[in-house]
């Protein structure tokens, strides 16, 4: 027997974007059904590095990042936990003078948009940060950026949405979504039919499958980040850190473990999944040792990979459909959506309830891909 459910809005994908949207929409008084093919927050939202940074983003993403910066400050109020969130600063390192010149140019470019960065050159870096013993040519510091624990934050948004009255259906893959002209019908799980007036596609690395069902094909590419975590070590690294022109990034949690990333995992026979790469993990550790020689004999206790979505221009899709009324998309965050996700949820709520958002999102429209050559 088919189980039939109805709601104002159905959201496909229970990652941090979908869950934060569900929470915002419930607070706006809408009935919401949030669906995930597995556990909410278990895909990219739960396996990422945990950086909560504005630094390094394109100018077009900064209004979204600033809105999210304000939302992150209210985390305990929103989801009941602080998620190990710390505004400890984000330090971006330059190993060469050429890379430091890029940091200087970026700081000048984003200053008119409200992002104040402190540039630290030459030997002043070592004086300022004596725990940084490797060779660097300079750095850029964003004081109020930081990091959090994605394994705590992401599922907590889904729990908060459920507590606010959303119907949260886990292990409920959506097989088909069809427009009826006045709404949508979803076939999900083994026996569930869902009818809704509006539909939100936040299915992460699988969002292109749903977009294409409505005639909106996009050049989404799956990527597989590679992460490692060490044994607890004496606390030395007080801020999140990245590298200009490189793929290494790292942070140390208060209990002492170093969490670091860089490179890619190995794709399995099913492109939906990957496994960690020993080569990538080794490369991450070698780059870490170059900056922090004290890590030379540290033990790696866990390493992992996951599946994320990347768009060719480095920007996500956040927009109403240009083809189907009542359909909205938010996906393709290129491995950098953890910080902006709460704001994306708020923007999606505005789009659903008002048809527009005060946050400029024109650069993220899905129709920017419609005229690409096949």
CSV table of C-alpha atoms in Angstrom, one decimal:
chain,number,residue,atom,x,y,z
A,1,UNK,CA,0.0,0.0,0.0
A,2,UNK,CA,1.4,3.4,-1.0
A,3,UNK,CA,2.0,5.9,1.8
A,4,UNK,CA,0.9,9.4,0.8
A,5,UNK,CA,2.3,12.6,2.4
A,6,UNK,CA,1.7,16.3,1.6
A,7,UNK,CA,3.5,19.5,2.5
A,8,UNK,CA,4.0,23.0,1.3
A,9,UNK,CA,7.7,22.2,0.5
A,10,UNK,CA,9.7,19.0,-0.1
A,11,UNK,CA,13.5,19.2,0.1
A,12,UNK,CA,15.6,16.5,-1.6
A,13,UNK,CA,18.9,16.2,0.3
A,14,UNK,CA,19.4,16.4,4.1
A,15,UNK,CA,22.9,17.9,4.1
A,16,UNK,CA,23.6,21.1,5.8
A,17,UNK,CA,22.0,23.2,3.1
A,18,UNK,CA,18.8,21.2,2.9
A,19,UNK,CA,18.5,20.9,6.7
A,20,UNK,CA,19.2,24.6,7.3
A,21,UNK,CA,16.6,25.4,4.6
A,22,UNK,CA,14.1,23.1,6.3
A,23,UNK,CA,14.7,24.8,9.7
A,24,UNK,CA,14.3,28.3,8.2
A,25,UNK,CA,11.1,27.3,6.4
A,26,UNK,CA,9.5,25.8,9.4
A,27,UNK,CA,10.3,29.0,11.3
A,28,UNK,CA,8.5,30.8,8.5
A,29,UNK,CA,5.4,28.7,9.1
A,30,UNK,CA,5.6,26.3,6.1
A,31,UNK,CA,5.0,22.6,6.3
A,32,UNK,CA,8.2,20.8,5.2
A,33,UNK,CA,9.3,17.3,4.3
A,34,UNK,CA,13.1,16.8,4.2
A,35,UNK,CA,14.3,13.6,2.5
A,36,UNK,CA,17.7,12.0,2.4
A,37,UNK,CA,18.8,8.8,0.7
A,38,UNK,CA,20.9,8.0,3.8
A,39,UNK,CA,21.5,9.8,7.1
A,40,UNK,CA,21.1,13.6,7.1
A,41,UNK,CA,24.5,15.3,7.2
A,42,UNK,CA,26.4,12.1,6.3
A,43,UNK,CA,27.7,13.0,2.9
A,44,UNK,CA,29.8,16.1,2.0
A,45,UNK,CA,28.3,18.1,4.9
A,46,UNK,CA,29.7,15.6,7.4
A,47,UNK,CA,33.0,14.6,6.0
A,48,UNK,CA,34.5,18.0,5.0
A,49,UNK,CA,37.4,19.7,6.7
A,50,UNK,CA,35.3,22.0,8.9
A,51,UNK,CA,36.6,25.3,7.8
A,52,UNK,CA,34.3,28.2,8.6
A,53,UNK,CA,36.0,30.9,6.5
A,54,UNK,CA,35.2,33.9,4.4
A,55,UNK,CA,38.8,34.5,3.3
A,56,UNK,CA,39.7,33.1,-0.1
A,57,UNK,CA,36.1,33.4,-1.6
A,58,UNK,CA,35.3,35.2,-4.7
A,59,UNK,CA,33.8,38.7,-4.3
A,60,UNK,CA,30.4,37.4,-5.5
A,61,UNK,CA,30.2,34.9,-2.6
A,62,UNK,CA,31.1,37.5,0.1
A,63,UNK,CA,27.5,38.8,0.8
A,64,UNK,CA,26.4,35.2,1.3
A,65,UNK,CA,29.4,34.4,3.5
A,66,UNK,CA,28.8,37.6,5.6
A,67,UNK,CA,25.2,36.6,6.3
A,68,UNK,CA,26.4,33.1,7.2
A,69,UNK,CA,29.0,34.6,9.5
A,70,UNK,CA,26.2,36.2,11.5
A,71,UNK,CA,24.2,33.0,11.6
A,72,UNK,CA,27.1,30.9,12.9
A,73,UNK,CA,27.3,33.3,15.9
A,74,UNK,CA,23.8,32.1,16.9
A,75,UNK,CA,24.6,28.4,16.6
A,76,UNK,CA,23.6,27.3,20.1
A,77,UNK,CA,20.3,29.2,19.8
A,78,UNK,CA,19.5,27.6,16.4
A,79,UNK,CA,20.6,24.0,16.9
A,80,UNK,CA,21.2,23.6,20.6
A,81,UNK,CA,25.0,23.0,20.4
A,82,UNK,CA,28.0,25.0,19.6
A,83,UNK,CA,29.4,22.3,17.3
A,84,UNK,CA,32.9,23.1,18.5
A,85,UNK,CA,32.7,26.3,16.6
A,86,UNK,CA,35.6,28.7,17.2
A,87,UNK,CA,36.3,32.1,15.8
A,88,UNK,CA,40.0,31.6,16.1
A,89,UNK,CA,41.1,33.1,12.8
A,90,UNK,CA,42.0,31.8,9.4
A,91,UNK,CA,45.6,32.2,8.3
A,92,UNK,CA,46.5,31.8,4.6
A,93,UNK,CA,50.1,31.2,4.0
A,94,UNK,CA,52.3,32.1,1.0
A,95,UNK,CA,55.3,30.0,0.4
A,96,UNK,CA,56.8,32.3,-2.3
A,97,UNK,CA,56.9,36.1,-2.9
A,98,UNK,CA,54.7,35.5,-5.9
A,99,UNK,CA,52.0,33.9,-3.8
A,100,UNK,CA,52.2,36.7,-1.2
A,101,UNK,CA,51.6,39.2,-4.0
A,102,UNK,CA,48.5,37.2,-4.8
A,103,UNK,CA,47.4,37.5,-1.2
A,104,UNK,CA,48.0,41.3,-1.3
A,105,UNK,CA,46.0,41.6,-4.5
A,106,UNK,CA,43.1,39.6,-3.0
A,107,UNK,CA,43.0,41.7,0.2
A,108,UNK,CA,42.8,44.9,-1.9
A,109,UNK,CA,40.0,43.4,-4.1
A,110,UNK,CA,37.8,42.3,-1.1
A,111,UNK,CA,38.3,45.3,1.1
A,112,UNK,CA,35.5,47.4,-0.5
A,113,UNK,CA,33.2,44.5,0.2
A,114,UNK,CA,33.8,44.6,3.9
A,115,UNK,CA,36.4,41.8,4.4
A,116,UNK,CA,39.3,43.2,6.3
A,117,UNK,CA,42.4,41.1,6.1
A,118,UNK,CA,45.7,41.6,7.9
A,119,UNK,CA,48.8,41.1,5.7
A,120,UNK,CA,51.9,39.9,7.4
A,121,UNK,CA,55.1,39.7,5.3
A,122,UNK,CA,58.6,38.2,5.6
A,123,UNK,CA,60.1,37.5,8.9
A,124,UNK,CA,57.2,39.1,10.7
A,125,UNK,CA,55.3,35.9,10.2
A,126,UNK,CA,57.7,33.8,12.3
A,127,UNK,CA,57.8,36.5,14.9
A,128,UNK,CA,54.0,36.7,15.1
A,129,UNK,CA,53.5,32.9,14.9
A,130,UNK,CA,56.5,31.2,16.5
A,131,UNK,CA,54.7,27.8,16.2
A,132,UNK,CA,55.1,28.1,12.4
A,133,UNK,CA,58.6,26.8,11.9
A,134,UNK,CA,58.6,26.0,8.2
A,135,UNK,CA,59.6,28.5,5.4
A,136,UNK,CA,57.0,31.0,4.3
A,137,UNK,CA,57.1,34.3,2.5
A,138,UNK,CA,54.1,35.9,4.2
A,139,UNK,CA,50.5,35.4,5.2
A,140,UNK,CA,47.0,36.8,5.3
A,141,UNK,CA,44.9,36.7,8.5
A,142,UNK,CA,41.2,36.9,8.8
A,143,UNK,CA,40.7,37.3,12.5
A,144,UNK,CA,37.0,36.2,12.8
A,145,UNK,CA,37.1,33.2,10.6
A,146,UNK,CA,37.5,29.8,12.2
A,147,UNK,CA,36.4,26.2,12.2
A,148,UNK,CA,33.9,23.8,13.6
A,149,UNK,CA,33.1,20.0,13.7
A,150,UNK,CA,31.0,19.1,10.7
A,151,UNK,CA,30.1,15.7,12.2
A,152,UNK,CA,28.3,17.6,15.0
A,153,UNK,CA,27.0,20.6,13.2
A,154,UNK,CA,25.4,19.0,10.1
A,155,UNK,CA,23.2,16.4,11.7
A,156,UNK,CA,22.2,18.9,14.4
A,157,UNK,CA,20.6,21.1,11.8
A,158,UNK,CA,18.4,18.2,10.7
A,159,UNK,CA,17.5,17.4,14.3
A,160,UNK,CA,16.6,21.1,14.9
A,161,UNK,CA,14.4,21.1,11.8
A,162,UNK,CA,12.6,18.0,13.1
A,163,UNK,CA,12.2,19.5,16.5
A,164,UNK,CA,10.7,22.6,14.8
A,165,UNK,CA,8.1,20.4,13.1
A,166,UNK,CA,9.6,19.3,9.8
A,167,UNK,CA,9.0,15.7,8.7
A,168,UNK,CA,12.5,14.3,8.3
A,169,UNK,CA,12.7,11.0,6.3
A,170,UNK,CA,16.1,9.3,6.3
A,171,UNK,CA,17.0,6.3,4.1
A,172,UNK,CA,14.3,7.6,1.7
A,173,UNK,CA,15.8,7.9,-1.8
A,174,UNK,CA,13.8,9.9,-4.3
A,175,UNK,CA,13.4,7.9,-7.5
A,176,UNK,CA,11.3,10.4,-9.5
A,177,UNK,CA,10.1,14.0,-9.2
A,178,UNK,CA,7.5,15.2,-11.6
A,179,UNK,CA,5.8,18.7,-12.0
A,180,UNK,CA,2.0,18.6,-12.1
A,181,UNK,CA,1.7,22.2,-13.1
A,182,UNK,CA,0.3,23.2,-9.7
A,183,UNK,CA,3.0,21.4,-7.7
A,184,UNK,CA,5.1,18.3,-7.6
A,185,UNK,CA,4.8,14.6,-7.0
A,186,UNK,CA,7.7,12.6,-5.7
A,187,UNK,CA,8.1,8.8,-5.6
A,188,UNK,CA,10.4,7.9,-2.8
A,189,UNK,CA,11.6,4.8,-0.9
A,190,UNK,CA,9.6,1.6,-1.5
A,191,UNK,CA,6.1,2.9,-1.0
A,192,UNK,CA,6.0,6.7,-0.4
A,193,UNK,CA,4.4,9.3,-2.6
A,194,UNK,CA,4.9,13.0,-1.6
A,195,UNK,CA,2.9,15.9,-3.0
A,196,UNK,CA,4.1,19.4,-2.5
A,197,UNK,CA,3.5,22.9,-3.8
A,198,UNK,CA,7.2,23.7,-4.0
A,199,UNK,CA,10.3,21.6,-4.5
A,200,UNK,CA,13.9,22.3,-3.4
A,201,UNK,CA,16.8,20.4,-4.9
A,202,UNK,CA,19.7,20.3,-2.4
A,203,UNK,CA,20.9,16.8,-3.3
A,204,UNK,CA,24.6,17.7,-3.3
A,205,UNK,CA,26.7,15.6,-5.7
A,206,UNK,CA,23.5,14.0,-7.0
A,207,UNK,CA,21.6,17.3,-7.7
A,208,UNK,CA,22.3,17.2,-11.4
A,209,UNK,CA,20.2,14.1,-11.7
A,210,UNK,CA,17.1,15.9,-10.4
A,211,UNK,CA,17.9,19.1,-12.3
A,212,UNK,CA,18.1,17.1,-15.5
A,213,UNK,CA,14.6,15.6,-14.8
A,214,UNK,CA,13.3,19.2,-15.3
A,215,UNK,CA,15.3,20.0,-18.4
A,216,UNK,CA,18.1,21.8,-16.6
A,217,UNK,CA,21.3,19.9,-17.3
A,218,UNK,CA,24.4,21.2,-15.6
A,219,UNK,CA,28.1,20.4,-15.9
A,220,UNK,CA,28.4,19.1,-12.3
A,221,UNK,CA,31.5,17.1,-11.5
A,222,UNK,CA,32.0,14.8,-8.5
A,223,UNK,CA,35.1,15.4,-6.4
A,224,UNK,CA,36.5,13.3,-3.6
A,225,UNK,CA,38.5,15.2,-0.9
A,226,UNK,CA,41.1,13.3,1.1
A,227,UNK,CA,41.4,14.0,4.8
A,228,UNK,CA,43.6,12.8,7.7
A,229,UNK,CA,43.5,13.2,11.5
A,230,UNK,CA,46.4,12.6,13.8
A,231,UNK,CA,46.7,11.4,17.4
A,232,UNK,CA,46.3,14.1,20.0
A,233,UNK,CA,49.4,16.2,20.3
A,234,UNK,CA,50.4,19.2,22.4
A,235,UNK,CA,48.3,22.2,21.4
A,236,UNK,CA,50.3,24.6,19.1
A,237,UNK,CA,48.1,25.6,16.2
A,238,UNK,CA,45.5,28.1,17.5
A,239,UNK,CA,43.8,28.9,14.1
A,240,UNK,CA,42.6,27.3,10.9
A,241,UNK,CA,45.2,27.5,8.2
A,242,UNK,CA,45.3,27.2,4.4
A,243,UNK,CA,47.9,27.7,1.7
A,244,UNK,CA,47.9,30.1,-1.3
A,245,UNK,CA,48.5,28.2,-4.6
A,246,UNK,CA,48.4,24.8,-2.8
A,247,UNK,CA,46.0,22.2,-1.7
A,248,UNK,CA,47.0,21.8,1.9
A,249,UNK,CA,44.8,23.0,4.8
A,250,UNK,CA,44.9,22.1,8.5
A,251,UNK,CA,43.6,22.9,11.9
A,252,UNK,CA,44.2,21.5,15.5
A,253,UNK,CA,41.2,20.8,17.7
A,254,UNK,CA,41.4,21.6,21.4
A,255,UNK,CA,41.9,18.0,22.4
A,256,UNK,CA,45.1,18.1,20.3
A,257,UNK,CA,44.3,16.2,17.1
A,258,UNK,CA,45.4,17.8,13.8
A,259,UNK,CA,42.8,17.6,11.1
A,260,UNK,CA,44.3,18.1,7.6
A,261,UNK,CA,43.3,17.8,4.0
A,262,UNK,CA,44.5,18.0,0.4
A,263,UNK,CA,44.5,15.8,-2.7
A,264,UNK,CA,41.7,13.4,-3.8
A,265,UNK,CA,40.4,10.0,-2.8
A,266,UNK,CA,40.2,7.0,-5.1
A,267,UNK,CA,37.0,6.6,-7.0
A,268,UNK,CA,35.4,3.1,-6.7
A,269,UNK,CA,33.5,1.2,-9.4
A,270,UNK,CA,30.4,3.2,-8.4
A,271,UNK,CA,31.3,6.9,-8.9
A,272,UNK,CA,29.0,7.8,-6.0
A,273,UNK,CA,31.7,6.5,-3.6
A,274,UNK,CA,35.4,6.8,-3.0
A,275,UNK,CA,37.9,5.5,-0.5
A,276,UNK,CA,40.9,7.3,1.0
A,277,UNK,CA,44.1,7.4,-1.0
A,278,UNK,CA,47.3,6.4,0.8
A,279,UNK,CA,49.2,8.6,-1.7
A,280,UNK,CA,47.1,11.6,-1.0
A,281,UNK,CA,47.3,11.1,2.7
A,282,UNK,CA,51.0,10.8,2.6
A,283,UNK,CA,51.3,14.0,0.5
A,284,UNK,CA,49.2,15.8,3.0
A,285,UNK,CA,51.5,14.7,5.9
A,286,UNK,CA,54.6,15.7,3.9
A,287,UNK,CA,53.3,19.2,3.3
A,288,UNK,CA,52.3,19.4,6.9
A,289,UNK,CA,55.8,18.4,8.1
A,290,UNK,CA,57.3,21.1,5.9
A,291,UNK,CA,55.4,23.7,7.9
A,292,UNK,CA,55.4,21.9,11.2
A,293,UNK,CA,58.5,19.7,11.6
A,294,UNK,CA,57.2,18.5,15.0
A,295,UNK,CA,54.6,16.4,13.1
A,296,UNK,CA,57.3,14.2,11.6
A,297,UNK,CA,56.7,11.3,14.0
A,298,UNK,CA,53.0,11.9,14.6
A,299,UNK,CA,50.6,9.0,14.1
A,300,UNK,CA,47.7,9.3,11.7
A,301,UNK,CA,44.8,7.6,13.4
A,302,UNK,CA,42.2,8.0,10.7
A,303,UNK,CA,41.9,9.1,7.1
A,304,UNK,CA,38.8,9.3,4.9
A,305,UNK,CA,37.2,10.6,1.7
A,306,UNK,CA,33.7,11.6,0.6
A,307,UNK,CA,31.8,12.8,-2.4
A,308,UNK,CA,31.2,16.5,-3.1
A,309,UNK,CA,30.0,18.5,-6.1
A,310,UNK,CA,32.1,21.0,-8.2
A,311,UNK,CA,31.0,23.4,-10.8
A,312,UNK,CA,33.4,24.6,-13.6
A,313,UNK,CA,33.3,28.3,-12.6
A,314,UNK,CA,33.9,27.7,-8.9
A,315,UNK,CA,30.5,29.0,-7.9
A,316,UNK,CA,27.5,27.1,-6.7
A,317,UNK,CA,24.0,27.0,-8.1
A,318,UNK,CA,21.6,28.9,-5.8
A,319,UNK,CA,18.5,29.9,-7.7
A,320,UNK,CA,14.9,29.4,-8.8
A,321,UNK,CA,14.5,27.1,-11.8
A,322,UNK,CA,14.3,29.1,-15.1
A,323,UNK,CA,12.0,26.4,-16.5
A,324,UNK,CA,9.7,25.1,-13.8
A,325,UNK,CA,7.7,27.3,-11.4
A,326,UNK,CA,8.1,26.3,-7.8
A,327,UNK,CA,11.4,24.5,-8.3
A,328,UNK,CA,14.6,25.8,-6.6
A,329,UNK,CA,18.2,24.6,-6.6
A,330,UNK,CA,21.2,24.9,-4.3
A,331,UNK,CA,24.2,22.7,-5.0
A,332,UNK,CA,27.7,22.5,-6.3
A,333,UNK,CA,29.6,24.3,-3.5
A,334,UNK,CA,33.1,23.1,-4.7
A,335,UNK,CA,34.2,21.8,-1.4
A,336,UNK,CA,33.7,25.2,0.3
A,337,UNK,CA,30.0,25.1,1.3
A,338,UNK,CA,30.3,24.4,5.0
A,339,UNK,CA,30.6,28.0,6.0
A,340,UNK,CA,27.9,29.4,3.6
A,341,UNK,CA,25.3,26.6,4.1
A,342,UNK,CA,23.3,28.2,6.9
A,343,UNK,CA,22.9,31.4,4.8
A,344,UNK,CA,22.0,29.4,1.7
A,345,UNK,CA,19.2,27.8,3.8
A,346,UNK,CA,18.0,31.3,4.7
A,347,UNK,CA,18.2,32.5,1.0
A,348,UNK,CA,16.2,29.4,-0.1
A,349,UNK,CA,13.5,30.3,2.5
A,350,UNK,CA,13.3,33.8,1.1
A,351,UNK,CA,13.0,32.5,-2.5
A,352,UNK,CA,10.3,30.1,-1.5
A,353,UNK,CA,8.3,32.5,0.6
A,354,UNK,CA,8.9,35.8,-1.3
A,355,UNK,CA,10.3,34.9,-4.7
A,356,UNK,CA,13.5,36.9,-4.1
A,357,UNK,CA,16.3,37.4,-1.7
A,358,UNK,CA,18.1,40.5,-0.4
A,359,UNK,CA,21.4,38.7,-0.8
A,360,UNK,CA,22.7,39.1,-4.4
A,361,UNK,CA,22.7,35.6,-6.0
A,362,UNK,CA,22.7,36.5,-9.7
A,363,UNK,CA,26.1,34.9,-10.2
A,364,UNK,CA,24.7,31.6,-9.0
A,365,UNK,CA,21.8,31.2,-11.4
A,366,UNK,CA,21.3,27.8,-12.9
A,367,UNK,CA,20.6,29.3,-16.3
A,368,UNK,CA,24.2,30.4,-16.7
A,369,UNK,CA,24.9,26.9,-18.0
A,370,UNK,CA,22.0,26.6,-20.4
A,371,UNK,CA,23.8,27.9,-23.4
A,372,UNK,CA,27.0,25.8,-22.9
A,373,UNK,CA,27.9,23.6,-25.9
A,374,UNK,CA,26.7,20.0,-25.6
